[in-house]
């Protein structure tokens, strides 16, 4: 009986893990969709979006100023797009040629997402602890880019 239970548990473990990963992805994508919807709403102040959605580990006035300006740029970019047509693509579902120049460093690639509008990348997002830890993908030289966390 123990052997049978151990066997059943062994077979079901990957399924349970996969369900958990799918649940996390769905939650992450919902956070990003809410972020995009609120950022696209000009009636919601950028500082409100910042405090609600962005994870800032080392706060400073300069960092908040930078993030507010960056969010304003993203907002301007969103104004001319139908937000309902934005696709939210996990790193694992991206074509290899699209992500081969991204160095994940020590970040979890299962929490990286790419937003595309009409097959063009609009934004790259990294989620940590149910908040956006980065929406900034920058070059680090040697034809590689990485997420800058705040």
mmCIF file of C-alpha atoms in Angstrom:
data_model
loop_
_atom_site.group_PDB
_atom_site.id
_atom_site.type_symbol
_atom_site.label_atom_id
_atom_site.label_comp_id
_atom_site.label_asym_id
_atom_site.label_seq_id
_atom_site.Cartn_x
_atom_site.Cartn_y
_atom_site.Cartn_z
ATOM 1 C CA UNK A 1 0.000 0.000 0.000
ATOM 2 C CA UNK A 2 2.828 2.427 0.854
ATOM 3 C CA UNK A 3 4.514 1.702 -2.432
ATOM 4 C CA UNK A 4 1.278 2.381 -4.293
ATOM 5 C CA UNK A 5 0.788 5.713 -2.479
ATOM 6 C CA UNK A 6 4.399 6.699 -3.119
ATOM 7 C CA UNK A 7 3.973 5.841 -6.793
ATOM 8 C CA UNK A 8 0.759 7.871 -7.079
ATOM 9 C CA UNK A 9 2.369 10.832 -5.308
ATOM 10 C CA UNK A 10 5.392 10.657 -7.609
ATOM 11 C CA UNK A 11 3.190 10.669 -10.691
ATOM 12 C CA UNK A 12 0.999 13.516 -9.462
ATOM 13 C CA UNK A 13 3.816 15.815 -8.276
ATOM 14 C CA UNK A 14 4.653 17.281 -11.714
ATOM 15 C CA UNK A 15 0.949 17.850 -12.359
ATOM 16 C CA UNK A 16 0.530 19.719 -9.069
ATOM 17 C CA UNK A 17 3.676 21.766 -9.774
ATOM 18 C CA UNK A 18 2.423 22.623 -13.277
ATOM 19 C CA UNK A 19 -0.955 23.698 -11.889
ATOM 20 C CA UNK A 20 0.811 25.944 -9.368
ATOM 21 C CA UNK A 21 2.966 27.503 -12.117
ATOM 22 C CA UNK A 22 -0.134 28.129 -14.262
ATOM 23 C CA UNK A 23 -1.889 29.751 -11.305
ATOM 24 C CA UNK A 24 1.105 32.013 -10.659
ATOM 25 C CA UNK A 25 1.222 33.005 -14.351
ATOM 26 C CA UNK A 26 -2.493 33.806 -14.346
ATOM 27 C CA UNK A 27 -2.080 35.910 -11.194
ATOM 28 C CA UNK A 28 0.970 37.692 -12.633
ATOM 29 C CA UNK A 29 -0.795 38.451 -15.902
ATOM 30 C CA UNK A 30 -3.811 39.793 -14.011
ATOM 31 C CA UNK A 31 -1.526 42.136 -12.024
ATOM 32 C CA UNK A 32 0.009 43.359 -15.292
ATOM 33 C CA UNK A 33 -3.402 43.801 -16.949
ATOM 34 C CA UNK A 34 -4.649 45.822 -13.974
ATOM 35 C CA UNK A 35 -1.452 47.896 -14.056
ATOM 36 C CA UNK A 36 -1.864 48.608 -17.778
ATOM 37 C CA UNK A 37 -5.559 49.453 -17.372
ATOM 38 C CA UNK A 38 -4.863 51.875 -14.522
ATOM 39 C CA UNK A 39 -1.859 53.401 -16.258
ATOM 40 C CA UNK A 40 -3.961 53.876 -19.390
ATOM 41 C CA UNK A 41 -6.585 55.734 -17.341
ATOM 42 C CA UNK A 42 -5.559 59.391 -17.281
ATOM 43 C CA UNK A 43 -7.865 59.976 -14.297
ATOM 44 C CA UNK A 44 -5.561 57.869 -12.108
ATOM 45 C CA UNK A 45 -2.444 59.756 -11.023
ATOM 46 C CA UNK A 46 0.893 58.186 -11.901
ATOM 47 C CA UNK A 47 2.022 58.273 -8.259
ATOM 48 C CA UNK A 48 -1.051 56.197 -7.342
ATOM 49 C CA UNK A 49 -0.165 53.614 -10.006
ATOM 50 C CA UNK A 50 3.414 53.642 -8.736
ATOM 51 C CA UNK A 51 2.465 53.010 -5.123
ATOM 52 C CA UNK A 52 -0.105 50.350 -5.986
ATOM 53 C CA UNK A 53 1.808 48.261 -8.535
ATOM 54 C CA UNK A 54 5.553 48.907 -8.382
ATOM 55 C CA UNK A 55 7.874 47.172 -5.919
ATOM 56 C CA UNK A 56 10.606 49.546 -4.766
ATOM 57 C CA UNK A 57 13.266 47.904 -2.603
ATOM 58 C CA UNK A 58 15.486 50.936 -2.032
ATOM 59 C CA UNK A 59 13.244 54.008 -2.055
ATOM 60 C CA UNK A 60 14.611 57.493 -2.643
ATOM 61 C CA UNK A 61 13.200 60.728 -4.013
ATOM 62 C CA UNK A 62 15.360 60.368 -7.120
ATOM 63 C CA UNK A 63 14.115 56.834 -7.739
ATOM 64 C CA UNK A 64 10.472 57.864 -7.340
ATOM 65 C CA UNK A 65 11.010 60.815 -9.705
ATOM 66 C CA UNK A 66 12.622 58.492 -12.268
ATOM 67 C CA UNK A 67 9.805 55.950 -11.956
ATOM 68 C CA UNK A 68 7.094 58.597 -12.304
ATOM 69 C CA UNK A 69 8.691 59.960 -15.480
ATOM 70 C CA UNK A 70 9.112 56.426 -16.841
ATOM 71 C CA UNK A 71 5.489 55.582 -16.077
ATOM 72 C CA UNK A 72 4.382 58.793 -17.820
ATOM 73 C CA UNK A 73 6.283 57.661 -20.933
ATOM 74 C CA UNK A 74 4.588 54.262 -20.830
ATOM 75 C CA UNK A 75 1.233 55.999 -20.350
ATOM 76 C CA UNK A 76 1.805 58.180 -23.407
ATOM 77 C CA UNK A 77 2.708 55.071 -25.397
ATOM 78 C CA UNK A 78 -0.514 53.362 -24.257
ATOM 79 C CA UNK A 79 -2.789 56.281 -25.172
ATOM 80 C CA UNK A 80 -2.678 55.388 -28.846
ATOM 81 C CA UNK A 81 -3.284 51.678 -28.394
ATOM 82 C CA UNK A 82 -6.370 49.603 -27.846
ATOM 83 C CA UNK A 83 -5.431 48.063 -24.490
ATOM 84 C CA UNK A 84 -7.723 45.089 -25.138
ATOM 85 C CA UNK A 85 -5.465 44.099 -28.064
ATOM 86 C CA UNK A 86 -2.288 43.887 -25.982
ATOM 87 C CA UNK A 87 -0.932 40.357 -25.666
ATOM 88 C CA UNK A 88 0.748 39.223 -22.437
ATOM 89 C CA UNK A 89 3.381 36.615 -23.251
ATOM 90 C CA UNK A 90 5.398 34.683 -20.650
ATOM 91 C CA UNK A 91 9.141 34.373 -21.263
ATOM 92 C CA UNK A 92 8.798 30.623 -21.908
ATOM 93 C CA UNK A 93 6.320 31.281 -24.746
ATOM 94 C CA UNK A 94 8.482 33.835 -26.525
ATOM 95 C CA UNK A 95 10.411 32.785 -29.641
ATOM 96 C CA UNK A 96 14.027 32.034 -28.689
ATOM 97 C CA UNK A 97 15.312 34.664 -31.124
ATOM 98 C CA UNK A 98 13.336 37.286 -29.187
ATOM 99 C CA UNK A 99 14.797 36.460 -25.766
ATOM 100 C CA UNK A 100 18.263 35.078 -26.521
ATOM 101 C CA UNK A 101 19.835 38.473 -25.845
ATOM 102 C CA UNK A 102 18.213 38.795 -22.405
ATOM 103 C CA UNK A 103 20.380 37.897 -19.435
ATOM 104 C CA UNK A 104 18.011 36.890 -16.634
ATOM 105 C CA UNK A 105 20.878 37.166 -14.169
ATOM 106 C CA UNK A 106 19.399 35.678 -10.981
ATOM 107 C CA UNK A 107 15.791 36.554 -11.756
ATOM 108 C CA UNK A 108 13.106 33.896 -12.204
ATOM 109 C CA UNK A 109 12.327 33.650 -15.930
ATOM 110 C CA UNK A 110 8.917 32.232 -15.021
ATOM 111 C CA UNK A 111 7.978 35.708 -13.745
ATOM 112 C CA UNK A 112 9.089 37.601 -16.894
ATOM 113 C CA UNK A 113 6.434 38.780 -19.341
ATOM 114 C CA UNK A 114 6.472 40.608 -22.646
ATOM 115 C CA UNK A 115 3.630 42.821 -23.783
ATOM 116 C CA UNK A 116 3.036 43.005 -27.504
ATOM 117 C CA UNK A 117 0.714 45.127 -29.560
ATOM 118 C CA UNK A 118 0.264 44.196 -33.214
ATOM 119 C CA UNK A 119 3.264 41.835 -32.924
ATOM 120 C CA UNK A 120 5.563 44.597 -31.645
ATOM 121 C CA UNK A 121 6.947 44.656 -28.139
ATOM 122 C CA UNK A 122 5.465 47.419 -26.018
ATOM 123 C CA UNK A 123 6.866 46.575 -22.598
ATOM 124 C CA UNK A 124 8.806 43.929 -20.699
ATOM 125 C CA UNK A 125 7.783 43.254 -17.096
ATOM 126 C CA UNK A 126 9.282 41.300 -14.221
ATOM 127 C CA UNK A 127 7.029 40.363 -11.280
ATOM 128 C CA UNK A 128 8.232 39.726 -7.730
ATOM 129 C CA UNK A 129 6.008 39.237 -4.700
ATOM 130 C CA UNK A 130 2.859 40.089 -6.685
ATOM 131 C CA UNK A 131 4.172 43.508 -7.694
ATOM 132 C CA UNK A 132 6.056 44.794 -10.697
ATOM 133 C CA UNK A 133 9.729 44.708 -9.798
ATOM 134 C CA UNK A 134 10.777 46.020 -13.212
ATOM 135 C CA UNK A 135 9.335 47.392 -16.407
ATOM 136 C CA UNK A 136 12.793 48.494 -17.542
ATOM 137 C CA UNK A 137 14.816 46.258 -19.839
ATOM 138 C CA UNK A 138 18.172 47.889 -20.670
ATOM 139 C CA UNK A 139 21.343 47.010 -22.514
ATOM 140 C CA UNK A 140 24.225 45.813 -20.374
ATOM 141 C CA UNK A 141 26.725 45.530 -23.238
ATOM 142 C CA UNK A 142 27.940 42.500 -25.187
ATOM 143 C CA UNK A 143 24.586 42.432 -27.023
ATOM 144 C CA UNK A 144 22.774 41.532 -23.796
ATOM 145 C CA UNK A 145 19.935 43.231 -21.952
ATOM 146 C CA UNK A 146 18.679 42.782 -18.406
ATOM 147 C CA UNK A 147 15.837 43.872 -16.163
ATOM 148 C CA UNK A 148 16.640 46.738 -13.815
ATOM 149 C CA UNK A 149 14.825 46.243 -10.528
ATOM 150 C CA UNK A 150 13.927 49.156 -8.312
#
